[in-house]
Coordinates of C-alpha atoms in Angstrom, one line a residue:
X521 CA -16.4 -1.0 -6.6
X522 CA -19.6 1.0 -6.2
X523 CA -21.1 2.7 -9.2
X524 CA -22.2 6.0 -7.6
X525 CA -18.7 7.4 -7.2
X526 CA -18.0 10.5 -9.3
X527 CA -15.5 9.8 -12.1
X528 CA -13.5 12.9 -11.1
X529 CA -12.7 11.4 -7.7
X530 CA -14.2 14.4 -5.8
X531 CA -16.0 11.9 -3.6
X532 CA -14.5 8.6 -2.4
X533 CA -15.5 5.7 -0.1
X534 CA -13.6 6.4 3.1
X535 CA -13.1 3.5 5.5
X536 CA -10.9 5.3 7.9
X537 CA -8.3 8.0 8.3
X538 CA -5.8 8.5 11.1
X539 CA -2.4 10.1 11.9
X540 CA 0.3 7.6 12.8
X541 CA 3.8 6.3 12.1
X542 CA 4.4 4.5 8.8
X543 CA 5.2 0.9 9.8
X544 CA 6.4 -0.8 6.6
X545 CA 8.8 -0.5 3.8
X546 CA 11.0 2.4 2.8
X547 CA 9.2 5.1 4.7
X548 CA 9.1 3.1 8.0
X549 CA 9.3 5.4 11.1
X550 CA 7.9 8.5 9.4
X551 CA 4.9 10.4 10.6
X552 CA 2.1 10.1 8.1
X553 CA -1.7 10.5 7.7
X554 CA -3.3 7.3 6.5
X555 CA -6.3 7.4 4.2
X556 CA -7.9 3.9 3.8
X557 CA -10.4 3.7 0.9
X558 CA -13.0 1.0 0.8
X559 CA -13.3 -1.4 -2.1
X560 CA -11.1 -4.3 -3.2
X561 CA -11.5 -7.2 -5.5
X562 CA -8.1 -8.7 -5.1
X563 CA -9.2 -10.9 -2.2
X564 CA -6.1 -11.9 -0.3
X565 CA -7.2 -14.6 2.1
X566 CA -4.7 -13.4 4.8
X567 CA -5.8 -9.7 4.5
X568 CA -6.0 -8.1 7.9
X569 CA -8.5 -5.4 6.8
X570 CA -11.2 -7.5 5.0
X571 CA -13.7 -5.0 6.2
X572 CA -12.3 -2.7 3.6
X573 CA -13.4 -5.0 0.7
X574 CA -17.0 -3.9 0.3
X575 CA -17.0 -0.2 -0.8
X576 CA -20.8 0.0 -0.3
X577 CA -20.5 -0.1 3.5
X578 CA -18.1 2.9 3.6
X579 CA -19.4 6.5 3.4
X580 CA -18.8 8.5 0.3
X581 CA -16.7 11.4 1.6
X582 CA -15.7 14.6 0.0
X583 CA -12.0 14.6 -1.1
X584 CA -11.9 18.2 0.0
X585 CA -12.9 17.1 3.5
X586 CA -10.2 14.4 3.5
X587 CA -7.6 17.0 2.5
X588 CA -8.8 19.4 5.2
X589 CA -8.5 16.6 7.9
X590 CA -5.0 15.7 6.7
X591 CA -3.9 19.3 6.8
X592 CA -4.4 19.5 10.5
X593 CA -1.4 17.5 11.4
X594 CA 2.3 18.4 11.6
X595 CA 3.5 15.4 9.5
X596 CA 3.0 16.5 5.9
X597 CA 2.8 13.1 4.3
X598 CA -0.2 11.1 3.3
X599 CA -0.4 7.4 2.6
X600 CA -3.4 6.3 0.5
X601 CA -4.2 2.7 0.9
X602 CA -7.1 0.3 0.9
X603 CA -8.7 -1.9 0.0
X604 CA -7.3 -1.2 -3.5
X605 CA -7.1 2.6 -3.9
X606 CA -6.5 2.6 -7.6
X607 CA -10.1 1.4 -8.2
X608 CA -10.7 5.2 -8.1
X609 CA -9.5 8.3 -9.9
X610 CA -7.1 9.8 -7.4
X611 CA -6.1 12.9 -9.5
X612 CA -8.3 15.3 -7.7
X613 CA -7.4 14.1 -4.2
X614 CA -3.6 14.1 -4.8
X615 CA -3.7 17.4 -6.6
X616 CA -5.5 19.0 -3.6
X617 CA -3.0 17.4 -1.2
X618 CA 0.0 18.7 -3.2
X619 CA -1.5 22.2 -3.2
X620 CA -1.3 22.0 0.6
X621 CA 2.4 21.0 0.4
X622 CA 1.6 17.4 1.5
X623 CA 3.7 14.5 0.2
X624 CA 1.6 11.8 -1.5
X625 CA 2.4 8.1 -1.0
X626 CA 0.3 5.1 -2.3
X627 CA 0.2 1.5 -1.4
X628 CA -1.3 -0.6 -4.2
X629 CA -1.5 -4.1 -5.5
X630 CA -1.1 -2.6 -9.0
X631 CA -4.3 -4.4 -10.2
X632 CA -5.5 -1.2 -11.9
X633 CA -3.7 1.5 -13.9
X634 CA -2.2 4.3 -11.9
X635 CA -3.9 7.7 -11.4
X636 CA -2.9 10.6 -9.2
X637 CA 0.3 12.5 -8.6
X638 CA 2.7 10.6 -6.4
X639 CA 5.9 11.2 -4.4
X640 CA 6.2 7.5 -3.6
X641 CA 4.6 4.5 -5.1
X642 CA 4.7 1.2 -3.2
X643 CA 3.8 -1.7 -5.4
X644 CA 2.8 -4.8 -3.5
X645 CA 1.5 -7.3 -6.1
X646 CA -0.7 -10.2 -5.1
X647 CA -1.1 -13.6 -6.7
X648 CA -4.8 -13.4 -6.4
X649 CA -5.0 -10.6 -9.1
X650 CA -1.7 -9.9 -10.9
X651 CA -0.6 -6.3 -11.4
X652 CA -1.2 -4.4 -14.6
X653 CA 2.2 -4.4 -16.5
X654 CA 2.1 -0.6 -17.0
X655 CA 2.3 0.1 -13.2
X656 CA 5.8 -1.4 -12.7
X657 CA 7.5 1.6 -14.3
X658 CA 6.0 3.8 -11.7
X659 CA 7.1 1.8 -8.6
X660 CA 9.6 3.4 -6.2
X661 CA 9.3 0.4 -4.0
X662 CA 8.4 -3.3 -4.6
X663 CA 7.1 -5.0 -1.5
X664 CA 6.4 -8.7 -1.6
X665 CA 4.4 -10.3 1.2
X666 CA 6.0 -13.7 1.9
X667 CA 3.3 -16.2 2.9
X668 CA 5.0 -19.4 1.7
X669 CA 8.2 -20.4 -0.1
X670 CA 6.8 -19.9 -3.6
X671 CA 6.6 -16.2 -2.9
X672 CA 10.4 -15.9 -3.4
X673 CA 9.9 -16.9 -7.0
X674 CA 7.0 -14.5 -7.3
X675 CA 9.2 -11.8 -5.9
X676 CA 11.9 -12.3 -8.5
X677 CA 9.4 -12.3 -11.4
X678 CA 8.3 -8.9 -10.4
X679 CA 11.7 -7.5 -9.6
X680 CA 12.5 -8.0 -13.3
X681 CA 9.6 -5.7 -14.2
X682 CA 10.5 -2.6 -12.1
X683 CA 13.1 0.0 -12.7
X684 CA 16.7 -0.2 -11.5
X685 CA 16.2 2.4 -8.8
X686 CA 13.1 0.6 -7.3
X687 CA 13.7 -0.5 -3.7
X688 CA 13.1 -4.2 -3.2
X689 CA 11.5 -5.5 0.0
X690 CA 10.4 -8.9 1.4
X691 CA 7.9 -8.8 4.2
X692 CA 6.7 -11.8 6.2
X693 CA 2.9 -12.1 6.4
X694 CA 2.2 -11.4 10.0
X695 CA 0.6 -14.7 10.9
X696 CA 3.4 -16.6 9.3
X697 CA 6.3 -14.4 10.6
X698 CA 7.9 -17.1 12.8
X699 CA 8.0 -19.6 9.9
X700 CA 8.9 -17.2 7.1
X701 CA 11.3 -14.7 8.7
X702 CA 14.2 -17.2 9.0
X703 CA 13.8 -18.0 5.3
X704 CA 13.7 -14.3 4.4
X705 CA 16.8 -13.6 6.4
X706 CA 18.7 -16.3 4.6
X707 CA 17.3 -15.2 1.2
X708 CA 18.4 -11.6 1.7
X709 CA 21.8 -12.7 2.8
X710 CA 22.1 -14.6 -0.4
X711 CA 20.4 -12.0 -2.6
X712 CA 21.4 -8.6 -1.1
X713 CA 19.4 -6.6 -3.7
X714 CA 16.5 -7.4 -1.4
X715 CA 15.9 -5.8 2.0
X716 CA 13.6 -6.9 4.9
X717 CA 10.4 -5.0 5.7
X718 CA 8.7 -5.7 9.0
X719 CA 5.3 -4.5 10.2
X720 CA 6.8 -2.4 12.9
X721 CA 3.5 -0.7 13.7
X722 CA 2.3 -4.1 15.0
X723 CA 5.3 -4.4 17.3
X724 CA 4.7 -0.8 18.4
X725 CA 0.9 -1.5 18.9
X726 CA -0.2 1.5 16.9
X727 CA -2.6 1.7 13.9

């Protein structure tokens, strides 16, 4: 995390922003404007956006400008992701988006306390830096990335922490899909509280 970011979140390190179709989890298939913030200290070795880790290389961008860009598109939903977006105070950004009638979704590892006003919180905890216990109560969706067999136990540990209404998803890590997907299918059949999430945007060849 860089130290020149205003504490009020009025400026944020923006890696990229683009209008697309949400590819994963509960909101799969919905039009959404993605805002990817730079900066992450979780360090998943299989991360497919490692260029997001170093906040210093991504330009500090006005949150007002980000909101202006998001407002240009007909899909009135924004997904804020990273990196790890909760490194930053997201109150200002989300309040401005809400003023424009835009739904606010976040995808977070939960490694930091929650900030911002959210319509949907996707918690995707990582073994490399366990989530803050306080964030589980905010999760609308728990999405566990399955890289190896031990991730099923990890998934169950975190399913105990979230609320009863939280949706539970198991998603194969992309490079291990062929090995892990058959195991996930069998697991969901035996444990139907879980559902399968796929990275459909990769099948569709969209961002």
